[in-house]
C-alpha atoms as a PDB file:
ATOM      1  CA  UNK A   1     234.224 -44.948  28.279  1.00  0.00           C
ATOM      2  CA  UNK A   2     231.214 -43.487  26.690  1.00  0.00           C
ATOM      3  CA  UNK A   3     228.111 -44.086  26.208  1.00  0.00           C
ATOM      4  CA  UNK A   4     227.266 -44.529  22.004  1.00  0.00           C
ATOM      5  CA  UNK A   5     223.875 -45.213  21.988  1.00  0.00           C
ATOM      6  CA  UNK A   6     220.730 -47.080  24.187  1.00  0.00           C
ATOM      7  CA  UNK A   7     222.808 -49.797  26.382  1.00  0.00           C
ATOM      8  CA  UNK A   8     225.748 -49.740  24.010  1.00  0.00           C
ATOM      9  CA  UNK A   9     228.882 -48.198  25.374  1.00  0.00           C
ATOM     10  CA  UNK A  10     232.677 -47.833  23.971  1.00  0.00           C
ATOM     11  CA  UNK A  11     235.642 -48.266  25.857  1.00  0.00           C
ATOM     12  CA  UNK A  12     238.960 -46.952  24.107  1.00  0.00           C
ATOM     13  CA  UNK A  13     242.191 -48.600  25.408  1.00  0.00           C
ATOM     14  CA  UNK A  14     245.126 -46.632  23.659  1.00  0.00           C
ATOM     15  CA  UNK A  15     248.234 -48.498  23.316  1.00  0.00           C
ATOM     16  CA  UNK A  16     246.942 -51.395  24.208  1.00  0.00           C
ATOM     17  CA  UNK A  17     247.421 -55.091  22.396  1.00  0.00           C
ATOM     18  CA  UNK A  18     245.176 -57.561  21.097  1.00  0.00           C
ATOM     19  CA  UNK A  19     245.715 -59.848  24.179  1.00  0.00           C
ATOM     20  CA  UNK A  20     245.565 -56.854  26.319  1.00  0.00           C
ATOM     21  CA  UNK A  21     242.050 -55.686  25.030  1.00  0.00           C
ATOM     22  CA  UNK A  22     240.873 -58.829  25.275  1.00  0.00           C
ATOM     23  CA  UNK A  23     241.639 -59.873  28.874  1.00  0.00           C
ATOM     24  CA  UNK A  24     240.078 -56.322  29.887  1.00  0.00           C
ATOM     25  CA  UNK A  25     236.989 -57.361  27.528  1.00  0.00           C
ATOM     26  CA  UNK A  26     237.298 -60.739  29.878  1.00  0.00           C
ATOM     27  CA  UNK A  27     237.138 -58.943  33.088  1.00  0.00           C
ATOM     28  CA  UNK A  28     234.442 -56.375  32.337  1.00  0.00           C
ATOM     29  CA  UNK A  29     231.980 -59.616  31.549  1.00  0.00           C
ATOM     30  CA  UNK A  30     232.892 -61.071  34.727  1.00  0.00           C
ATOM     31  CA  UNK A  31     232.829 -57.924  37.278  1.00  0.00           C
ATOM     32  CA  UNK A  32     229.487 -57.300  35.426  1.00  0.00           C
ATOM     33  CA  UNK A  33     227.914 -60.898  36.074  1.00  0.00           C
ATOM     34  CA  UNK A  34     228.835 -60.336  39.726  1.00  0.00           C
ATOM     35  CA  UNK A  35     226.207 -57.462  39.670  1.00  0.00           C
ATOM     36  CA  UNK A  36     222.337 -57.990  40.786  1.00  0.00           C
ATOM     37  CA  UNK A  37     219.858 -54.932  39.674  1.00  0.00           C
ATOM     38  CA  UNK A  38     216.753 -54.950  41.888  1.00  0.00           C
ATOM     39  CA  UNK A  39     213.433 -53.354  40.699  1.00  0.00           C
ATOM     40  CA  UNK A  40     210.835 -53.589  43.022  1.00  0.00           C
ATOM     41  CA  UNK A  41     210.611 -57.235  44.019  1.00  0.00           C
ATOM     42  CA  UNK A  42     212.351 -58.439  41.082  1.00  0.00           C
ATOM     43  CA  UNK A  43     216.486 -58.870  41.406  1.00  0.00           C
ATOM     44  CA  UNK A  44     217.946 -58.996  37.821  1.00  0.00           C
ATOM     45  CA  UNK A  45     220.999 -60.728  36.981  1.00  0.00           C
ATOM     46  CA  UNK A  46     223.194 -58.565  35.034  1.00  0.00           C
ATOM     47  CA  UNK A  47     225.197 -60.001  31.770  1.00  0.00           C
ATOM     48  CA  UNK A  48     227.209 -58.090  29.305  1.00  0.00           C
ATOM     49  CA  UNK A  49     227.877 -59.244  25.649  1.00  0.00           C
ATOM     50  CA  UNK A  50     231.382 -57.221  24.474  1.00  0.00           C
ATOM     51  CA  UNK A  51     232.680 -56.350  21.032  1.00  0.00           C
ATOM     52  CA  UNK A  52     236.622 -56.564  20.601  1.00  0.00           C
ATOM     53  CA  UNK A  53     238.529 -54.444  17.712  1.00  0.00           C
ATOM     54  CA  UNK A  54     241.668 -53.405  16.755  1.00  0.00           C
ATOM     55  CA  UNK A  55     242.110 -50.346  14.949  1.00  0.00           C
ATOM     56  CA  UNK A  56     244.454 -51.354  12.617  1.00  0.00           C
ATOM     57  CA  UNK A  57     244.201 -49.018  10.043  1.00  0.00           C
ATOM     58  CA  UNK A  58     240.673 -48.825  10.502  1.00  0.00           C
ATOM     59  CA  UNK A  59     238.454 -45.056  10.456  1.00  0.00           C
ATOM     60  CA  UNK A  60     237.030 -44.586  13.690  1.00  0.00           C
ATOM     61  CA  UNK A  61     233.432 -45.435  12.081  1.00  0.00           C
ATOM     62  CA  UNK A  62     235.016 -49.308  10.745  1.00  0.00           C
ATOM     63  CA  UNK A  63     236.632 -49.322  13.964  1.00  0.00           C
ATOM     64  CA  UNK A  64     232.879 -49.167  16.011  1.00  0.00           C
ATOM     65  CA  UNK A  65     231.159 -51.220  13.038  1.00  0.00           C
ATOM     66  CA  UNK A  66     233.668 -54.156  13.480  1.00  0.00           C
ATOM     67  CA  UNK A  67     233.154 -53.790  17.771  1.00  0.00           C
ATOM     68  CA  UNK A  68     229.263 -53.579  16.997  1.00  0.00           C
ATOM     69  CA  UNK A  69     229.079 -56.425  14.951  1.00  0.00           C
ATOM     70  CA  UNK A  70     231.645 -58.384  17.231  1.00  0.00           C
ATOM     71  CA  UNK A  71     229.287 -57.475  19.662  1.00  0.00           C
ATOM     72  CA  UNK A  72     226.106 -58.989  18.027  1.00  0.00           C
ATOM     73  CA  UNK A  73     228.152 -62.376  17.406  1.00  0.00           C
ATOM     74  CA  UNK A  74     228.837 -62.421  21.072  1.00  0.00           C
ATOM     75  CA  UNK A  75     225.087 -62.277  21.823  1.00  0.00           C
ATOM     76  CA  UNK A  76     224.433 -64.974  18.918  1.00  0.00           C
ATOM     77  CA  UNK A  77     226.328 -67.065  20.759  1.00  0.00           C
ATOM     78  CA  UNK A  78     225.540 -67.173  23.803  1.00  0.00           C
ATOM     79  CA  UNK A  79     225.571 -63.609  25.613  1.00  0.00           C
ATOM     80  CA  UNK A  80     227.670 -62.902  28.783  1.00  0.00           C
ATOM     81  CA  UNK A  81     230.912 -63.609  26.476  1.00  0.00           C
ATOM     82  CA  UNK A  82     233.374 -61.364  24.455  1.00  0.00           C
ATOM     83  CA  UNK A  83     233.864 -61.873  20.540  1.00  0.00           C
ATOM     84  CA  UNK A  84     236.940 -60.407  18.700  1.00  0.00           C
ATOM     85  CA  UNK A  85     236.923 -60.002  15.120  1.00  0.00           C
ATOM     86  CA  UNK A  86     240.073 -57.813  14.890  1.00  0.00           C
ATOM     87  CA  UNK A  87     241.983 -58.633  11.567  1.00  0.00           C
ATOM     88  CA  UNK A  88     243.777 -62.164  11.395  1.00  0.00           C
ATOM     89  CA  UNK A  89     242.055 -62.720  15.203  1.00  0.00           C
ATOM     90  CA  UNK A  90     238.600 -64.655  15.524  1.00  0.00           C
ATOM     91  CA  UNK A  91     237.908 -65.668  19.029  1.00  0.00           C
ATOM     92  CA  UNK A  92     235.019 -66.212  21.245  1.00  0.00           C
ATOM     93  CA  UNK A  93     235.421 -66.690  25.489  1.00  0.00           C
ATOM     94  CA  UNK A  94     232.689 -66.615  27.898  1.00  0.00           C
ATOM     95  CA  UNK A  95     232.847 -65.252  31.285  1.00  0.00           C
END
C-alpha cells in the first residue's frame, strides 16, 4: 500500500485475479465503513470509494489512470462502493 497523493492510496496485489482483486476491493469498503473518526464532538462515519484495474498490458501510469478513474465512477455512483473497469470487465458493487 502507498499513499499516491491527498486521500488517494494504491494497493498492489501481485498475482492476483480479477475476482480476487475485486473481493479484496469488497472487503476494504466494508472493514472501512465499520470505522467511526471522532473530532472533537463530532464522530464521522468513514466510507471509501475504490478503483479496480488489471494490468493487462498496461504501463504502470495507464494502470493508476484506469484505478483513478474507476475510482471517480465509484464516487459518481454512489460512494462507499468499488468500480472495475479492467479490460472486457465493467462492474459496480457496494459495500
Amino acid at each position: 500500500m502507498a499513499r499516491i497523493g491527498g486521500d488517494e492510496f494504491a494497493v498492489l496485489l501481485p498475482q492476483t485475479d480479477a475476482d480476487h482483486a475485486q473481493s479484496v476491493a469488497d472487503e476494504l469498503v466494508k472493514a472501512l465503513g465499520r470505522q467511526t473518526a471522532v473530532l472533537a464532538d463530532h464522530s464521522i462515519h468513514i466510507t471509501a470509494s475504490v478503483g479496480v484495474t488489471m494490468f493487462d498490458g498496461l504501463t504502470d501510469v495507464e494502470a493508476l489512470a484506469y484505478a483513478d478513474l474507476a475510482m471517480y465512477e465509484a464516487k459518481e455512483t454512489g460512494r462507499n462502493r468499488c468500480r472495475d473497469v479492467s479490460t472486457g470487465r465493467r462492474q459496480a458493487r457496494s459495500a
